[in-house]
PDB file of C-alpha atoms in Angstrom:
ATOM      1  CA  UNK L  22     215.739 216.191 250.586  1.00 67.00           C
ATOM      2  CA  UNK L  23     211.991 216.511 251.685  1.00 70.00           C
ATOM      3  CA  UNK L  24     209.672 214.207 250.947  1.00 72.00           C
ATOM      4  CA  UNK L  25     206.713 215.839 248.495  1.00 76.00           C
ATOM      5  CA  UNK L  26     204.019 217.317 250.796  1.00 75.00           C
ATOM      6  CA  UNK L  27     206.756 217.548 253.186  1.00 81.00           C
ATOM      7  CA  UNK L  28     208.570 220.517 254.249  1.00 82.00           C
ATOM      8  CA  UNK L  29     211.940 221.686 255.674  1.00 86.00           C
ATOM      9  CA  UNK L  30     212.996 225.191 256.759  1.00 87.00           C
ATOM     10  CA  UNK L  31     216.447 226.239 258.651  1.00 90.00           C
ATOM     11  CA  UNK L  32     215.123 229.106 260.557  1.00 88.00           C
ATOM     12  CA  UNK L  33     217.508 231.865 262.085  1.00 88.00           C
ATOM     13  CA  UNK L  34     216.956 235.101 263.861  1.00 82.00           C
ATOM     14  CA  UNK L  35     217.061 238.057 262.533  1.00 75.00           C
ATOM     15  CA  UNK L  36     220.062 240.403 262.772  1.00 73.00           C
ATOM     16  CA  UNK L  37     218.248 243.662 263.662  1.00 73.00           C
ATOM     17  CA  UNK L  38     215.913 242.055 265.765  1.00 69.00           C
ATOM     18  CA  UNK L  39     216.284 238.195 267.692  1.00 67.00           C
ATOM     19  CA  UNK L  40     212.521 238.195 268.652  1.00 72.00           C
ATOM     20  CA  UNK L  41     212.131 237.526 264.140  1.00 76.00           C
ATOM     21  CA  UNK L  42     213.053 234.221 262.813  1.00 80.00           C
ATOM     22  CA  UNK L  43     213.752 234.377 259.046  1.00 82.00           C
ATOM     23  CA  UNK L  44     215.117 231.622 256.648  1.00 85.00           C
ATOM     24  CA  UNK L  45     218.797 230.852 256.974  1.00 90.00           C
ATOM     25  CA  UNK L  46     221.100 231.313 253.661  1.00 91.00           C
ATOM     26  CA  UNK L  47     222.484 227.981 252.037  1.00 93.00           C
ATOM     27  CA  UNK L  48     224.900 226.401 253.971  1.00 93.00           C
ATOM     28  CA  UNK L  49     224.007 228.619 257.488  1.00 94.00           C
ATOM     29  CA  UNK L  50     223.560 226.698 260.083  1.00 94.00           C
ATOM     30  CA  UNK L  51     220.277 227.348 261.994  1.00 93.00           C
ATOM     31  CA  UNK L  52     217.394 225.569 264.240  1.00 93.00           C
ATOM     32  CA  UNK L  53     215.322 223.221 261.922  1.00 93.00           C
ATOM     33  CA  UNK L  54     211.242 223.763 261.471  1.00 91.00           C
ATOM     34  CA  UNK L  55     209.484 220.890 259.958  1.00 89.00           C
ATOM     35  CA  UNK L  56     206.141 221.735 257.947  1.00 85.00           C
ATOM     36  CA  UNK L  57     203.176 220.308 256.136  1.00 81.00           C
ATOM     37  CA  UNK L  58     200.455 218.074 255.787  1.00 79.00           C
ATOM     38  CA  UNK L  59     201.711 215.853 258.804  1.00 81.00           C
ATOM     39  CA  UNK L  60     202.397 218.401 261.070  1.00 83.00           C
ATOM     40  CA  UNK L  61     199.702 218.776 264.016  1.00 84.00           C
ATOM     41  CA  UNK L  62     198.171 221.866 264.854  1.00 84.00           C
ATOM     42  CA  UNK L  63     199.279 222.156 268.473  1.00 86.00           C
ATOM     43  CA  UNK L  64     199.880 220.345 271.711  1.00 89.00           C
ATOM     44  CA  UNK L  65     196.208 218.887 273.113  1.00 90.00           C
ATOM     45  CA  UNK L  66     194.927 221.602 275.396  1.00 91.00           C
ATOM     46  CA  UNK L  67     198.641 223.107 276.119  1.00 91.00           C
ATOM     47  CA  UNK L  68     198.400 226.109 273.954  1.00 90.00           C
ATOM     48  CA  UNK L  69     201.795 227.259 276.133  1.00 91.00           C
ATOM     49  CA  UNK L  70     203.375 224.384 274.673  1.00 88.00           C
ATOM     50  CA  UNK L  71     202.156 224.567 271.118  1.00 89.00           C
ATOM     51  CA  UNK L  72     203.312 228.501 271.372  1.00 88.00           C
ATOM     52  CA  UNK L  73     206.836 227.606 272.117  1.00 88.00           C
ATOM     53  CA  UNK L  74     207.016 224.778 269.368  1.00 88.00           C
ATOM     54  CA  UNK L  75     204.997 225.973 266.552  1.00 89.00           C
ATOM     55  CA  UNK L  76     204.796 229.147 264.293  1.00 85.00           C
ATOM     56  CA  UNK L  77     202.553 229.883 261.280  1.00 82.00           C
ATOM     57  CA  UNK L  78     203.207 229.733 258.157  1.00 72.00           C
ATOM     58  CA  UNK L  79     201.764 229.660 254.920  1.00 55.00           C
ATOM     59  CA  UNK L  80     198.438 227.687 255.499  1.00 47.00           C
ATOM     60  CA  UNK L  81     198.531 226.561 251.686  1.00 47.00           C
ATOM     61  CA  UNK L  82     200.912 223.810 253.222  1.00 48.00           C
ATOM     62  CA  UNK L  83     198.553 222.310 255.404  1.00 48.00           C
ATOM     63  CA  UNK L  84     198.364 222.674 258.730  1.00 52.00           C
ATOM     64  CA  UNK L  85     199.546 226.518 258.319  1.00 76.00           C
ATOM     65  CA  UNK L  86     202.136 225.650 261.112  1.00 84.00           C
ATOM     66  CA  UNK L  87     205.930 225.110 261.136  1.00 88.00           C
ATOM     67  CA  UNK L  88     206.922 222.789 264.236  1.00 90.00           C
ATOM     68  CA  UNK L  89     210.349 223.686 266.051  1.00 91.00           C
ATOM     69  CA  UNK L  90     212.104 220.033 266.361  1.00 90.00           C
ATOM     70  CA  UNK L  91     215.379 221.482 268.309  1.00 89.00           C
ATOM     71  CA  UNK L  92     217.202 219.900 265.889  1.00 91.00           C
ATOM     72  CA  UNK L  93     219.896 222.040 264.596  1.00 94.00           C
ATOM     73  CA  UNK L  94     221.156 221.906 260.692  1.00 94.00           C
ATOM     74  CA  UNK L  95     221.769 223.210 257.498  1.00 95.00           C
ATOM     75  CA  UNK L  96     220.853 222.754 253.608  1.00 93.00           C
ATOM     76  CA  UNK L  97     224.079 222.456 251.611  1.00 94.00           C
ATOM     77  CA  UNK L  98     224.754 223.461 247.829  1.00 92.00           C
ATOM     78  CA  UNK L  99     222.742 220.220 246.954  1.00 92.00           C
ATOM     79  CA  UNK L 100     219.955 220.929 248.886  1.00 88.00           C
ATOM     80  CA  UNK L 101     220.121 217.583 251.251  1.00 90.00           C
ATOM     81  CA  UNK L 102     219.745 218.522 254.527  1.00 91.00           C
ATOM     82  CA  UNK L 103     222.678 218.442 257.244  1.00 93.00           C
ATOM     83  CA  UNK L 104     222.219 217.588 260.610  1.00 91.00           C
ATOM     84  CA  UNK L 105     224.399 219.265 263.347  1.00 92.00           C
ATOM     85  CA  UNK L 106     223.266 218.401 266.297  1.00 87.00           C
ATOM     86  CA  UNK L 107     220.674 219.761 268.884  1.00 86.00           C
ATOM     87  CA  UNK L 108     219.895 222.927 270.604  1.00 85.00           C
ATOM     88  CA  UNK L 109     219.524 221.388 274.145  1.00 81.00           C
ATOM     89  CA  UNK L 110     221.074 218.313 275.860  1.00 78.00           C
ATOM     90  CA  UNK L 111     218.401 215.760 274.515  1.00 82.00           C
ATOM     91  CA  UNK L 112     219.789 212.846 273.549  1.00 84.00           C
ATOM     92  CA  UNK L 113     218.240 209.597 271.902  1.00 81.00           C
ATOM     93  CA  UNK L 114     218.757 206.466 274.108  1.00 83.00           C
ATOM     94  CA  UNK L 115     216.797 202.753 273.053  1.00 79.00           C
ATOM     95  CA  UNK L 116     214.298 205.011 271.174  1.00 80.00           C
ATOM     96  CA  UNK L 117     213.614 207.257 273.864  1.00 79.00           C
ATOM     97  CA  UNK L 118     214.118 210.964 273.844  1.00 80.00           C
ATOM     98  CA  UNK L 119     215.808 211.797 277.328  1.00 83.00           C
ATOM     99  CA  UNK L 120     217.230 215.434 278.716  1.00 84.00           C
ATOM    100  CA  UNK L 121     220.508 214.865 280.746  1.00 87.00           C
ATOM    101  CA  UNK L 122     220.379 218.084 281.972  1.00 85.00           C
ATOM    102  CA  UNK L 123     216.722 216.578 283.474  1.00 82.00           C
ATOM    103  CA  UNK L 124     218.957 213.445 285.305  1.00 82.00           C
ATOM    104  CA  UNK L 125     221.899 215.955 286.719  1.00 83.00           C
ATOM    105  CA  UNK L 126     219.354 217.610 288.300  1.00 81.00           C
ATOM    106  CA  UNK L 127     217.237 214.328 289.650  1.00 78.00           C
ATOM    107  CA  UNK L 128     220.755 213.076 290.945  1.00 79.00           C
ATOM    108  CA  UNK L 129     221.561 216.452 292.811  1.00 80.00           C
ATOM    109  CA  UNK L 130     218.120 216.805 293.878  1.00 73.00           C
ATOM    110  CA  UNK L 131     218.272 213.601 294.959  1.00 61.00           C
ATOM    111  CA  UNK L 132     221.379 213.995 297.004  1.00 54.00           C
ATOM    112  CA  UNK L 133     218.992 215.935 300.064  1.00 52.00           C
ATOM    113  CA  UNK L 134     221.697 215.513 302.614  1.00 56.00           C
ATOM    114  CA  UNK L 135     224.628 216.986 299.907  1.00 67.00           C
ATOM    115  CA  UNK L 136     226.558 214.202 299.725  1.00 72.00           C
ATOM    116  CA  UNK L 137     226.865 214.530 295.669  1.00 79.00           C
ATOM    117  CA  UNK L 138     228.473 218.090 295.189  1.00 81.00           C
ATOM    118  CA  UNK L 139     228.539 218.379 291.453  1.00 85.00           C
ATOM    119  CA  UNK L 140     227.693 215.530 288.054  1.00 86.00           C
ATOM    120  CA  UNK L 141     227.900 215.489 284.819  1.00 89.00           C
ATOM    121  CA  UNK L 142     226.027 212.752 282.302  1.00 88.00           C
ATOM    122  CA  UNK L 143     226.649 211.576 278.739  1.00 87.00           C
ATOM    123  CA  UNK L 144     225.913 208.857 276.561  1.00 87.00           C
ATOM    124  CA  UNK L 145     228.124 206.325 274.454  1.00 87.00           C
ATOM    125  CA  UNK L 146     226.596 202.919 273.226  1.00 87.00           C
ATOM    126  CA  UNK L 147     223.372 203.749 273.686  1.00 83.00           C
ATOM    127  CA  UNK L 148     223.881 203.837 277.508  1.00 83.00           C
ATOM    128  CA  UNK L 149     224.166 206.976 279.808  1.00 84.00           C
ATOM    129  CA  UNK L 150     226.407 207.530 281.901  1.00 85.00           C
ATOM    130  CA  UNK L 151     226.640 209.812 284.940  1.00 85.00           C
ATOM    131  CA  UNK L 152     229.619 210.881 286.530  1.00 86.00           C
ATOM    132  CA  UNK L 153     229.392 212.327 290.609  1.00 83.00           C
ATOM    133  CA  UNK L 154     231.443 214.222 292.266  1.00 82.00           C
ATOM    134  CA  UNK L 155     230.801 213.213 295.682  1.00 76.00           C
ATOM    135  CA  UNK L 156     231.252 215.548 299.362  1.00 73.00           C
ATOM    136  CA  UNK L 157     235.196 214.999 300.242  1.00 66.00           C
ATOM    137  CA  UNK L 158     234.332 215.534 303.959  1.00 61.00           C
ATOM    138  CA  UNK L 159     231.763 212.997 304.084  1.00 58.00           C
ATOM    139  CA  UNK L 160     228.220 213.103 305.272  1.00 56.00           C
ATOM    140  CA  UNK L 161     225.340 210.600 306.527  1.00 55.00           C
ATOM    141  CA  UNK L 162     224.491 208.302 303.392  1.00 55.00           C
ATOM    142  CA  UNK L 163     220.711 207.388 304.199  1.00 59.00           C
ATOM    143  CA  UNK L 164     218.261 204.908 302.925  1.00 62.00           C
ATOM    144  CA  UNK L 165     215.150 204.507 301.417  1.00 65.00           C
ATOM    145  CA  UNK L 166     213.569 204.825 305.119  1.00 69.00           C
ATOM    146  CA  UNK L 167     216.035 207.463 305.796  1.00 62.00           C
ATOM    147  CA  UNK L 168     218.447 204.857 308.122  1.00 63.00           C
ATOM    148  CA  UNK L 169     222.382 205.343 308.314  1.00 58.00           C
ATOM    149  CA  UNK L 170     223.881 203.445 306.196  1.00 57.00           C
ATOM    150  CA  UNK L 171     227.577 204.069 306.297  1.00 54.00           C
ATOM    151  CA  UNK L 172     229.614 206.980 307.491  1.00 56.00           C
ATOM    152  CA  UNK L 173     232.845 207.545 305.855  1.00 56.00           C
ATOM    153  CA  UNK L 174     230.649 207.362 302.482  1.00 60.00           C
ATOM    154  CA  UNK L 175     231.836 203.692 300.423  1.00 65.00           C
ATOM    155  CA  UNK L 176     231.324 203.965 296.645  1.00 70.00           C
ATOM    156  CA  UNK L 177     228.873 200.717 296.685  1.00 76.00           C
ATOM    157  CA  UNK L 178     226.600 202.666 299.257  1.00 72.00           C
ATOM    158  CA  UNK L 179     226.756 205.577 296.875  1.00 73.00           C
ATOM    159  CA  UNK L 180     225.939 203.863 293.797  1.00 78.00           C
ATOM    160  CA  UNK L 181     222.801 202.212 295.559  1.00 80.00           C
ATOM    161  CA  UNK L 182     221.576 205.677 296.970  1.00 75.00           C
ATOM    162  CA  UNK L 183     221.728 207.157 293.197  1.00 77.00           C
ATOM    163  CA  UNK L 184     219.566 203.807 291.751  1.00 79.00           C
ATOM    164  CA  UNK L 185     217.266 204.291 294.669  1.00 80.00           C
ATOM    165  CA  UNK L 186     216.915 208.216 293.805  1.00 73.00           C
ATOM    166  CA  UNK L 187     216.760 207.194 289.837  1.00 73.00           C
ATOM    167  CA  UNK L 188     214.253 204.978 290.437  1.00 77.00           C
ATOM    168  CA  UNK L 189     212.115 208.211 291.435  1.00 75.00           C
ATOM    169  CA  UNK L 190     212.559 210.006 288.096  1.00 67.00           C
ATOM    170  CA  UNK L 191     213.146 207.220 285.219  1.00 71.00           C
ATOM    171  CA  UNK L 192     211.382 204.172 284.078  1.00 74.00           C
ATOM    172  CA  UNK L 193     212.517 200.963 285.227  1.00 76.00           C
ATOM    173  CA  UNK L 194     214.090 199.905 282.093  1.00 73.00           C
ATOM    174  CA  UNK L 195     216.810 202.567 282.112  1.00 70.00           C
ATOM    175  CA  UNK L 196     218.488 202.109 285.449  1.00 69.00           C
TER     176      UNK L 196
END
């Protein structure tokens, strides 16, 4: 339950028109807007931003502003709050919020010369993981200063290409 001062609303959209948001019924599971006193009124200068995250509401709560946390949920008969899950792929790793959708895409972006054809990434112990699929016919494996490294491809060559590609996109602490 919310904290006083605090407050919780499971917002759905409207079923004659998905451009409305309105409250979802007890137990309906919809996307979950957090509102009130602690709630900022926007992103800094990114009014884009704040427009995507934040809508009004009633401005006796505060800030006037519901922000969208893209956390997904319910309230049940009791009126605790459920937690289902998320609308994207963000995920929670050593405190930090991270979008594996965001390190597919550095990994096959990384992969210039196509040698990784196709990945998927997930996390268990508070560790991601990232599976590759890699090019079955083989391709130049470069280096950091675009040498050869190895042609047929060797899975330690690959694994050092993807930490030196990583090391582009994440912070140190995560590779």
């Amino acid at each position: 339950k919310c904290l006083e001062g605090n407050l919780i609303k499971i917002m759905v959209k409207s079923s004659e028109n998905d451009c409305i948001l309105q409250e979802a019924a007890v137990g309906e599971i919809g996307e979950i807007y957090q509102g009130g006193q602690q709630v900022s009124y926007g992103y800094h200068n990114q009014s884009e931003l704040t427009q995507k995250h934040f809508i009004k509401d009633d401005p006796i709560l505060g800030s006037g502003l519901l922000y969208k946390t893209g956390d997904l949920g319910r309230i049940v008969e009791n009126g605790n709050l459920e937690l289902k899950g998320r609308i994207d792929h963000q995920v929670k790793v050593r405190g930090m919020r991270v979008e594996l959708g965001d390190i597919n895409h550095g990994v096959l972006r990384g992969g210039t010369n196509h040698l990784i054809t196709n990945c998927a990434s997930f996390v268990k112990d508070d560790q991601i993981f990232t599976f590759c699929q890699v090019n079955p016919k083989g391709c130049l494996l470069l280096d950091e200063d675009d040498k050869i490294i190895d042609n047929p491809i060797e899975i330690e060559a690959v694994s050092d290409f993807l930490l030196v590609k990583a090391a582009e996109y994440l912070p140190r602490h995560m590779l």
